[in-house]
Structures are given as C-alpha cells and as structure tokens.
GROMACS .gro file of C-alpha atoms in nm:
model
  357
    1MET     CA    1  -3.800  -2.317   6.459
    2LYS     CA    2  -4.034  -2.289   6.758
    3LYS     CA    3  -4.064  -2.667   6.781
    4GLY     CA    4  -3.684  -2.699   6.774
    5GLU     CA    5  -3.649  -2.446   7.054
    6ALA     CA    6  -3.900  -2.640   7.266
    7ILE     CA    7  -3.708  -2.966   7.212
    8LEU     CA    8  -3.382  -2.796   7.307
    9LYS     CA    9  -3.540  -2.661   7.628
   10ILE     CA   10  -3.663  -3.010   7.723
   11MET     CA   11  -3.322  -3.166   7.652
   12GLY     CA   12  -3.152  -2.891   7.855
   13GLY     CA   13  -3.384  -2.957   8.149
   14VAL     CA   14  -3.318  -3.332   8.136
   15CYS     CA   15  -2.940  -3.275   8.121
   16LEU     CA   16  -2.963  -3.039   8.420
   17VAL     CA   17  -3.150  -3.297   8.629
   18VAL     CA   18  -2.903  -3.572   8.534
   19ALA     CA   19  -2.609  -3.346   8.620
   20VAL     CA   20  -2.755  -3.255   8.961
   21VAL     CA   21  -2.828  -3.620   9.043
   22THR     CA   22  -2.477  -3.727   8.931
   23ILE     CA   23  -2.302  -3.456   9.129
   24GLY     CA   24  -2.520  -3.523   9.434
   25THR     CA   25  -2.448  -3.896   9.416
   26TRP     CA   26  -2.074  -3.839   9.384
   27ILE     CA   27  -2.074  -3.602   9.684
   28ALA     CA   28  -2.289  -3.839   9.892
   29PHE     CA   29  -2.088  -4.156   9.829
   30TYR     CA   30  -1.731  -4.030   9.808
   31GLY     CA   31  -1.778  -3.735  10.044
   32THR     CA   32  -1.927  -3.945  10.326
   33GLU     CA   33  -1.663  -4.213  10.278
   34ALA     CA   34  -1.386  -3.956  10.321
   35LEU     CA   35  -1.569  -3.808  10.620
   36TYR     CA   36  -1.603  -4.150  10.787
   37LYS     CA   37  -1.230  -4.219  10.746
   38TYR     CA   38  -1.142  -3.874  10.879
   39ILE     CA   39  -1.343  -3.907  11.202
   40GLY     CA   40  -1.275  -4.282  11.235
   41ILE     CA   41  -1.634  -4.413  11.215
   42HIS     CA   42  -1.718  -4.752  11.061
   43LEU     CA   43  -2.091  -4.790  10.976
   44HIS     CA   44  -2.278  -5.097  10.859
   45SER     CA   45  -2.296  -5.106  10.479
   46PHE     CA   46  -2.682  -5.085  10.481
   47ALA     CA   47  -2.678  -4.779  10.710
   48ALA     CA   48  -2.408  -4.614  10.503
   49GLN     CA   49  -2.601  -4.675  10.180
   50TRP     CA   50  -2.924  -4.542  10.335
   51ILE     CA   51  -2.753  -4.225  10.455
   52ASN     CA   52  -2.602  -4.176  10.109
   53VAL     CA   53  -2.943  -4.210   9.941
   54LEU     CA   54  -3.100  -3.959  10.182
   55LEU     CA   55  -2.810  -3.721  10.124
   56VAL     CA   56  -2.854  -3.750   9.745
   57PHE     CA   57  -3.223  -3.655   9.777
   58PHE     CA   58  -3.135  -3.368  10.010
   59ILE     CA   59  -2.873  -3.226   9.771
   60PHE     CA   60  -3.111  -3.269   9.476
   61GLY     CA   61  -3.396  -3.094   9.662
   62CYS     CA   62  -3.178  -2.801   9.773
   63THR     CA   63  -3.041  -2.757   9.420
   64MET     CA   64  -3.390  -2.759   9.260
   65TYR     CA   65  -3.511  -2.513   9.524
   66LEU     CA   66  -3.230  -2.271   9.444
   67ILE     CA   67  -3.298  -2.305   9.072
   68SER     CA   68  -3.670  -2.241   9.127
   69LEU     CA   69  -3.587  -1.926   9.325
   70ILE     CA   70  -3.369  -1.796   9.041
   71VAL     CA   71  -3.631  -1.879   8.775
   72GLY     CA   72  -3.908  -1.744   8.997
   73LYS     CA   73  -3.735  -1.407   9.027
   74LYS     CA   74  -3.705  -1.397   8.650
   75HIS     CA   75  -4.078  -1.466   8.614
   76TYR     CA   76  -4.159  -1.200   8.872
   77LYS     CA   77  -3.966  -0.947   8.663
   78VAL     CA   78  -4.165  -1.054   8.355
   79TRP     CA   79  -4.497  -1.007   8.533
   80ASP     CA   80  -4.379  -0.670   8.669
   81LYS     CA   81  -4.313  -0.560   8.310
   82ILE     CA   82  -4.658  -0.679   8.204
   83ILE     CA   83  -4.831  -0.498   8.492
   84GLU     CA   84  -4.637  -0.177   8.422
   85ALA     CA   85  -4.735  -0.198   8.053
   86LEU     CA   86  -5.103  -0.234   8.147
   87ARG     CA   87  -5.075   0.066   8.381
   88LYS     CA   88  -4.931   0.278   8.097
   89ILE     CA   89  -5.214   0.172   7.866
   90SER     CA   90  -5.473   0.258   8.133
   91ARG     CA   91  -5.318   0.609   8.153
   92GLY     CA   92  -5.350   0.655   7.776
   93ASP     CA   93  -4.990   0.576   7.681
   94PHE     CA   94  -5.025   0.340   7.383
   95SER     CA   95  -4.657   0.340   7.284
   96VAL     CA   96  -4.612   0.022   7.490
   97SER     CA   97  -4.422  -0.266   7.330
   98LEU     CA   98  -4.327  -0.562   7.551
   99ASP     CA   99  -3.992  -0.708   7.446
  100ILE     CA  100  -4.025  -1.043   7.622
  101ARG     CA  101  -3.900  -1.353   7.446
  102SER     CA  102  -4.152  -1.632   7.483
  103ASN     CA  103  -4.330  -1.897   7.284
  104GLU     CA  104  -4.651  -1.751   7.139
  105ASN     CA  105  -4.822  -2.088   7.190
  106ASP     CA  106  -4.786  -2.087   7.569
  107PRO     CA  107  -5.010  -1.872   7.794
  108LEU     CA  108  -4.739  -1.613   7.872
  109GLY     CA  109  -4.655  -1.570   7.504
  110LYS     CA  110  -5.024  -1.522   7.418
  111ILE     CA  111  -5.058  -1.257   7.691
  112VAL     CA  112  -4.753  -1.064   7.568
  113SER     CA  113  -4.869  -1.084   7.204
  114THR     CA  114  -5.223  -0.973   7.296
  115ILE     CA  115  -5.099  -0.674   7.499
  116ASN     CA  116  -4.872  -0.558   7.215
  117GLN     CA  117  -5.153  -0.593   6.962
  118MET     CA  118  -5.397  -0.414   7.192
  119ALA     CA  119  -5.156  -0.123   7.237
  120VAL     CA  120  -5.116  -0.086   6.859
  121GLU     CA  121  -5.492  -0.094   6.793
  122LEU     CA  122  -5.569   0.148   7.078
  123GLY     CA  123  -5.299   0.381   6.944
  124GLU     CA  124  -5.463   0.376   6.601
  125LEU     CA  125  -5.804   0.446   6.756
  126GLU     CA  126  -5.659   0.735   6.953
  127LYS     CA  127  -5.506   0.881   6.638
  128MET     CA  128  -5.840   0.847   6.458
  129ARG     CA  129  -6.014   1.018   6.751
  130GLN     CA  130  -5.768   1.307   6.749
  131ASP     CA  131  -5.796   1.343   6.372
  132PHE     CA  132  -6.174   1.338   6.398
  133ILE     CA  133  -6.179   1.609   6.665
  134SER     CA  134  -5.932   1.816   6.464
  135ASN     CA  135  -6.140   1.781   6.147
  136VAL     CA  136  -6.466   1.863   6.323
  137SER     CA  137  -6.309   2.171   6.484
  138HIS     CA  138  -6.172   2.285   6.149
  139GLU     CA  139  -6.498   2.232   5.961
  140ILE     CA  140  -6.704   2.413   6.224
  141GLN     CA  141  -6.454   2.693   6.276
  142SER     CA  142  -6.454   2.791   5.908
  143PRO     CA  143  -6.825   2.886   5.878
  144LEU     CA  144  -6.826   3.034   6.229
  145THR     CA  145  -6.538   3.264   6.134
  146SER     CA  146  -6.723   3.376   5.820
  147ILE     CA  147  -7.047   3.437   6.009
  148HIS     CA  148  -6.865   3.635   6.278
  149GLY     CA  149  -6.671   3.842   6.027
  150PHE     CA  150  -6.963   3.934   5.804
  151ALA     CA  151  -7.187   4.000   6.107
  152ASN     CA  152  -6.935   4.265   6.218
  153VAL     CA  153  -6.935   4.413   5.867
  154LEU     CA  154  -7.313   4.447   5.881
  155LYS     CA  155  -7.275   4.686   6.177
  156ARG     CA  156  -7.131   4.948   5.947
  157ALA     CA  157  -7.375   5.227   5.873
  158ASP     CA  158  -7.226   5.319   5.534
  159LEU     CA  159  -7.326   4.992   5.362
  160THR     CA  160  -7.553   5.010   5.061
  161HIS     CA  161  -7.865   4.795   5.042
  162GLU     CA  162  -7.701   4.570   4.781
  163GLU     CA  163  -7.390   4.520   4.995
  164ARG     CA  164  -7.598   4.445   5.302
  165GLN     CA  165  -7.803   4.186   5.111
  166HIS     CA  166  -7.483   4.032   4.977
  167TYR     CA  167  -7.336   3.985   5.326
  168VAL     CA  168  -7.666   3.855   5.463
  169THR     CA  169  -7.673   3.596   5.184
  170ILE     CA  170  -7.319   3.482   5.274
  171ILE     CA  171  -7.413   3.451   5.641
  172GLU     CA  172  -7.719   3.248   5.544
  173MET     CA  173  -7.509   3.017   5.324
  174GLU     CA  174  -7.250   2.962   5.599
  175SER     CA  175  -7.527   2.896   5.852
  176ASN     CA  176  -7.675   2.633   5.621
  177ARG     CA  177  -7.332   2.482   5.578
  178LEU     CA  178  -7.284   2.462   5.955
  179SER     CA  179  -7.627   2.307   5.993
  180LYS     CA  180  -7.546   2.049   5.723
  181ILE     CA  181  -7.222   1.952   5.898
  182SER     CA  182  -7.408   1.900   6.225
  183GLU     CA  183  -7.684   1.703   6.052
  184ASN     CA  184  -7.437   1.474   5.874
  185LEU     CA  185  -7.237   1.414   6.193
  186LEU     CA  186  -7.552   1.310   6.377
  187LYS     CA  187  -7.657   1.091   6.085
  188LEU     CA  188  -7.320   0.918   6.065
  189THR     CA  189  -7.313   0.862   6.442
  190SER     CA  190  -7.663   0.715   6.429
  191LEU     CA  191  -7.573   0.485   6.139
  192GLU     CA  192  -7.270   0.355   6.329
  193SER     CA  193  -7.477   0.281   6.638
  194GLN     CA  194  -7.679  -0.036   6.697
  195HIS     CA  195  -8.008   0.153   6.708
  196HIS     CA  196  -8.052   0.325   6.372
  197PRO     CA  197  -8.383   0.223   6.210
  198PHE     CA  198  -8.334  -0.034   5.935
  199GLU     CA  199  -8.654  -0.132   5.754
  200PRO     CA  200  -8.591  -0.335   5.439
  201THR     CA  201  -8.878  -0.363   5.192
  202ARG     CA  202  -8.910  -0.494   4.838
  203TYR     CA  203  -8.913  -0.220   4.574
  204ARG     CA  204  -8.800  -0.146   4.221
  205LEU     CA  205  -8.441  -0.026   4.222
  206ASP     CA  206  -8.453   0.101   3.862
  207LYS     CA  207  -8.750   0.325   3.945
  208GLN     CA  208  -8.567   0.462   4.248
  209LEU     CA  209  -8.266   0.556   4.030
  210ARG     CA  210  -8.494   0.732   3.781
  211SER     CA  211  -8.653   0.933   4.065
  212ALA     CA  212  -8.311   1.023   4.207
  213MET     CA  213  -8.193   1.145   3.865
  214LEU     CA  214  -8.508   1.355   3.816
  215ALA     CA  215  -8.471   1.503   4.165
  216CYS     CA  216  -8.134   1.649   4.053
  217GLU     CA  217  -8.278   1.775   3.722
  218PRO     CA  218  -8.248   2.149   3.798
  219ALA     CA  219  -7.876   2.110   3.875
  220TRP     CA  220  -7.782   1.912   3.562
  221LEU     CA  221  -8.005   2.123   3.336
  222GLU     CA  222  -7.832   2.437   3.462
  223LYS     CA  223  -7.492   2.291   3.359
  224ASP     CA  224  -7.630   2.150   3.032
  225LEU     CA  225  -7.520   1.796   3.123
  226GLU     CA  226  -7.619   1.494   2.919
  227MET     CA  227  -7.780   1.227   3.137
  228GLU     CA  228  -7.774   0.865   3.017
  229LEU     CA  229  -7.981   0.605   3.204
  230GLU     CA  230  -7.959   0.233   3.126
  231CYS     CA  231  -8.172   0.029   3.363
  232GLU     CA  232  -8.293  -0.327   3.391
  233ALA     CA  233  -8.615  -0.387   3.581
  234ILE     CA  234  -8.472  -0.501   3.916
  235THR     CA  235  -8.648  -0.562   4.247
  236VAL     CA  236  -8.436  -0.552   4.563
  237THR     CA  237  -8.502  -0.590   4.934
  238ALA     CA  238  -8.343  -0.292   5.110
  239ASP     CA  239  -8.419   0.016   5.318
  240GLU     CA  240  -8.561   0.246   5.050
  241ASP     CA  241  -8.506   0.572   5.242
  242LEU     CA  242  -8.143   0.493   5.323
  243MET     CA  243  -8.061   0.383   4.967
  244SER     CA  244  -8.225   0.699   4.836
  245GLN     CA  245  -7.962   0.898   5.028
  246VAL     CA  246  -7.688   0.693   4.858
  247TRP     CA  247  -7.810   0.765   4.503
  248ASN     CA  248  -7.881   1.132   4.574
  249ASN     CA  249  -7.531   1.180   4.713
  250LEU     CA  250  -7.351   1.001   4.428
  251ILE     CA  251  -7.552   1.174   4.153
  252THR     CA  252  -7.516   1.515   4.320
  253ASN     CA  253  -7.138   1.465   4.343
  254SER     CA  254  -7.121   1.372   3.973
  255VAL     CA  255  -7.317   1.684   3.879
  256LYS     CA  256  -7.105   1.900   4.111
  257PHE     CA  257  -6.769   1.791   3.970
  258THR     CA  258  -6.861   1.763   3.602
  259ALA     CA  259  -6.799   2.066   3.381
  260ASN     CA  260  -7.072   2.227   3.171
  261GLY     CA  261  -7.167   2.014   2.872
  262GLY     CA  262  -7.034   1.692   3.027
  263THR     CA  263  -7.200   1.351   3.053
  264ILE     CA  264  -7.327   1.142   3.344
  265ARG     CA  265  -7.417   0.778   3.284
  266ILE     CA  266  -7.615   0.554   3.521
  267ARG     CA  267  -7.632   0.178   3.466
  268VAL     CA  268  -7.840  -0.065   3.670
  269TYR     CA  269  -7.822  -0.442   3.612
  270ALA     CA  270  -7.838  -0.774   3.798
  271ARG     CA  271  -7.582  -1.056   3.799
  272SER     CA  272  -7.534  -1.363   4.020
  273GLY     CA  273  -7.787  -1.264   4.287
  274ASN     CA  274  -7.658  -0.907   4.316
  275ALA     CA  275  -7.772  -0.570   4.186
  276PHE     CA  276  -7.504  -0.348   4.030
  277VAL     CA  277  -7.536   0.029   4.005
  278ALA     CA  278  -7.262   0.218   3.818
  279ILE     CA  279  -7.264   0.599   3.816
  280SER     CA  280  -6.999   0.746   3.586
  281ASP     CA  281  -6.918   1.102   3.484
  282THR     CA  282  -6.675   1.297   3.269
  283GLY     CA  283  -6.575   1.526   3.553
  284ILE     CA  284  -6.244   1.644   3.699
  285GLY     CA  285  -6.152   1.301   3.839
  286MET     CA  286  -5.903   1.231   4.118
  287ASN     CA  287  -5.562   1.073   4.175
  288ASP     CA  288  -5.476   0.738   4.336
  289GLU     CA  289  -5.423   0.887   4.683
  290ASP     CA  290  -5.766   1.051   4.673
  291MET     CA  291  -5.930   0.724   4.565
  292LYS     CA  292  -5.776   0.543   4.864
  293ARG     CA  293  -5.907   0.800   5.113
  294ILE     CA  294  -6.227   0.923   4.949
  295PHE     CA  295  -6.453   0.739   5.197
  296GLU     CA  296  -6.276   0.876   5.507
  297ARG     CA  297  -6.462   1.126   5.723
  298PHE     CA  298  -6.397   1.488   5.626
  299TYR     CA  299  -6.158   1.390   5.346
  300LYS     CA  300  -6.187   1.618   5.045
  301ALA     CA  301  -6.025   1.515   4.720
  302ASP     CA  302  -6.040   1.872   4.588
  303LYS     CA  303  -6.045   2.099   4.891
  304SER     CA  304  -6.082   2.427   4.704
  305ARG     CA  305  -6.370   2.309   4.488
  306THR     CA  306  -6.544   2.132   4.774
  307SER     CA  307  -6.525   2.441   4.992
  308GLU     CA  308  -6.678   2.654   4.720
  309LYS     CA  309  -6.967   2.415   4.684
  310GLY     CA  310  -7.029   2.374   5.056
  311GLY     CA  311  -6.918   2.012   5.097
  312SER     CA  312  -6.823   1.880   5.439
  313GLY     CA  313  -6.644   1.558   5.339
  314LEU     CA  314  -6.898   1.338   5.520
  315GLY     CA  315  -7.128   1.242   5.235
  316LEU     CA  316  -6.929   0.949   5.100
  317SER     CA  317  -6.862   0.820   5.453
  318ILE     CA  318  -7.239   0.804   5.502
  319VAL     CA  319  -7.282   0.637   5.163
  320LYS     CA  320  -7.025   0.368   5.246
  321LYS     CA  321  -7.182   0.300   5.586
  322ILE     CA  322  -7.532   0.262   5.437
  323VAL     CA  323  -7.405   0.024   5.168
  324GLU     CA  324  -7.223  -0.185   5.431
  325MET     CA  325  -7.542  -0.200   5.640
  326HIS     CA  326  -7.699  -0.373   5.339
  327GLU     CA  327  -7.404  -0.616   5.318
  328GLY     CA  328  -7.302  -0.454   4.992
  329SER     CA  329  -6.985  -0.290   4.865
  330ILE     CA  330  -6.883   0.030   4.690
  331ALA     CA  331  -6.578   0.091   4.472
  332VAL     CA  332  -6.441   0.390   4.283
  333GLN     CA  333  -6.234   0.427   3.967
  334SER     CA  334  -6.103   0.764   3.853
  335LYS     CA  335  -5.833   0.955   3.665
  336ILE     CA  336  -5.736   1.320   3.677
  337ASP     CA  337  -5.947   1.498   3.411
  338GLY     CA  338  -6.071   1.153   3.306
  339GLY     CA  339  -6.392   1.129   3.504
  340THR     CA  340  -6.501   0.917   3.800
  341SER     CA  341  -6.706   0.599   3.827
  342PHE     CA  342  -6.869   0.463   4.144
  343GLU     CA  343  -7.000   0.106   4.147
  344VAL     CA  344  -7.237  -0.011   4.420
  345VAL     CA  345  -7.309  -0.383   4.462
  346LEU     CA  346  -7.613  -0.487   4.665
  347PRO     CA  347  -7.758  -0.833   4.739
  348LEU     CA  348  -8.104  -0.873   4.587
  349GLU     CA  349  -8.235  -1.024   4.909
  350ALA     CA  350  -8.258  -0.857   5.252
  351ALA     CA  351  -7.937  -0.802   5.446
  352SER     CA  352  -7.883  -0.969   5.783
  353GLN     CA  353  -7.846  -0.692   6.037
  354SER     CA  354  -7.710  -0.926   6.303
  355SER     CA  355  -7.404  -0.998   6.091
  356SER     CA  356  -7.357  -0.656   5.930
  357ARG     CA  357  -7.352  -0.481   6.266
   0.00000   0.00000   0.00000
C-alpha cells in the first residue's frame, strides 16, 4: 500500500510537469502568434522560435515557483505542528498525538512516528511516577498515623501499666514497619542504579537453600508446617548475599501465607545449563490479576493480610530485580486456596552485568 502510494505520487508529479510544459508551449506559440498579428509585427522564424522557447521556460519556471510556495507553506505548517508538540512535551503535557499523514520510511514520517511514540512512553513513565509517589505516601502515612495516635493515647494519666505497654509495643511495631519500608526503598533504588555492588562467586546453591530454610525455622515450627526439601548438589556463580535475600523473601512469604499444618516444598535441580529453584506452598493462593501484578512495587495481593503481617509490597519487586541482575527469570503459578509456586531460573555461570544493566 505504501509502495503504491509512492508510485502514484511520482506519476502525479510527472503528469503535472507535462501539463505545465504543454500549457506553456501552447501559450508561447499560439499566444505570441496572435500577438504578432494584432500589433502587425513580422519576425524572422528563428527569432520567433527562440522567443517562444524562452517564454516556455519562463512560464514553466513561474509555475514551479508558485507550486513550491504553496507546498512550502504546507511544510511550514507541518513543522509548526511538530515544534508545538515538542513544546507541550517539554512542559509535561504528554497527551500529544501528531495527526500528520506521511510515509514512515521518509525522514518526516520517522520524526512524527518517534514523537508520538515518545509522548506515549513519557506518559506511561509519568503515570508510574505518580503511582509510585502515591503508594509511598500511603505506605508511610499509615504507620505515621498509628504512631501519632497511640503517642497521644500514652499521654493519658489513667492508663494501666498493661495498657501502656500494649500501646508502646504497637508504636514499636509501626516504627519498625516504617524503617523497613525506608530500607526496602533504598535497596530497590540501589539495585536499579548502575552502582550497586555485584560480586559473583562460585558456591553451592543447595546448601544456601538449606541455610535459608533453617533461618526461618522458628516461624514454620510455630505454625506446625511440614517442610520438604529436595535438592541436587548444584554449584552456581552468583552474588551469594543478593541471592540469599531472594530465598529468604520467598520462603518467608510461603510461611506467612500458609495456614497452620500446611506444607512448603523446595526443589532445586539443574537442566540445560540452568539452575531451577521451585518453592511451593499450600497457602491461600491468589487470582490471575494478582499473579500479573505481584512483582509491581507496593502491590499487595491480599491487602488485609499483608497489613496485619507488616508487609510493604516491595519484597517481590526486590526479588525480581535481583534475579534479573543475574540474567535469570522468575515465574509464579497460583490458585485461590490452592497454594502458590514460585520458580526461579538462574544460569549456572556468572551473569554479564554489562548486558543485564
């Protein structure tokens, strides 16, 4: 379709030139002949022909000049639209959409297409920024409100010792929650920068998973959970400290959202140059919408439960970023009341930081 339009434009231009030359020639030859008869002048045939030729070129030049002026004004209007669109974008208005018909293969078409695409992407970034600020404000405001409220209650002189201790404990918990939010925000920002330390070493992944499971032992013993561990002896090249955060977060989440007496299963195996770690539980699960958004910052699949347990909705965002830094991937499968399974895939060899960042 685009090729056909280009051919039609070329044919139209050729026809226009032929028409101008034909009309100019007709005017020059027959017009001058009538003029000579009217004023009674008889020129030599060579001189008459030469004048006619010059007149044809003059008419052709004037016509092309007028056409160029008309087309030039049209192009000026196009560039005015482009400049105005760029001014709007510079002022933060990303609702710009240039409706200029042009071939995307020519320079003007590429400029128009690029500006429209840039406006869309900047609009999405602006929405993400606003959502992020809104989420941060909400998450910080909640513990601050609790701390402020219970601090005022503590001013009352009629409180018993037990009541006072109860309110102090709540304030301490909310302060820890606020501190955790701040810590995770700083950690996520650092991970997304180009300067976070990344020190891959060779170590036994199966031993790291055993240590991570034992580190959560008090929590799963308290809920009487059954822990199943199936590990192959696997050596990987990765940042051990960063990957430790991944396993601690995933195992802690499984313990947190699995009811008393449930089961958590951890499998570690190697296939085709990759290490696979699957952490499954028999917990409350989540729906399809939650699975799509579970790795977004501040997103909470179960807001009421997460709030009770002090979650900030940043843990899985950090997990995903760390896995991506290792050129790996993470996926989730879940059903409501049917448990959740996270699978992390890591290359056995060291990740290339130049490409992952």
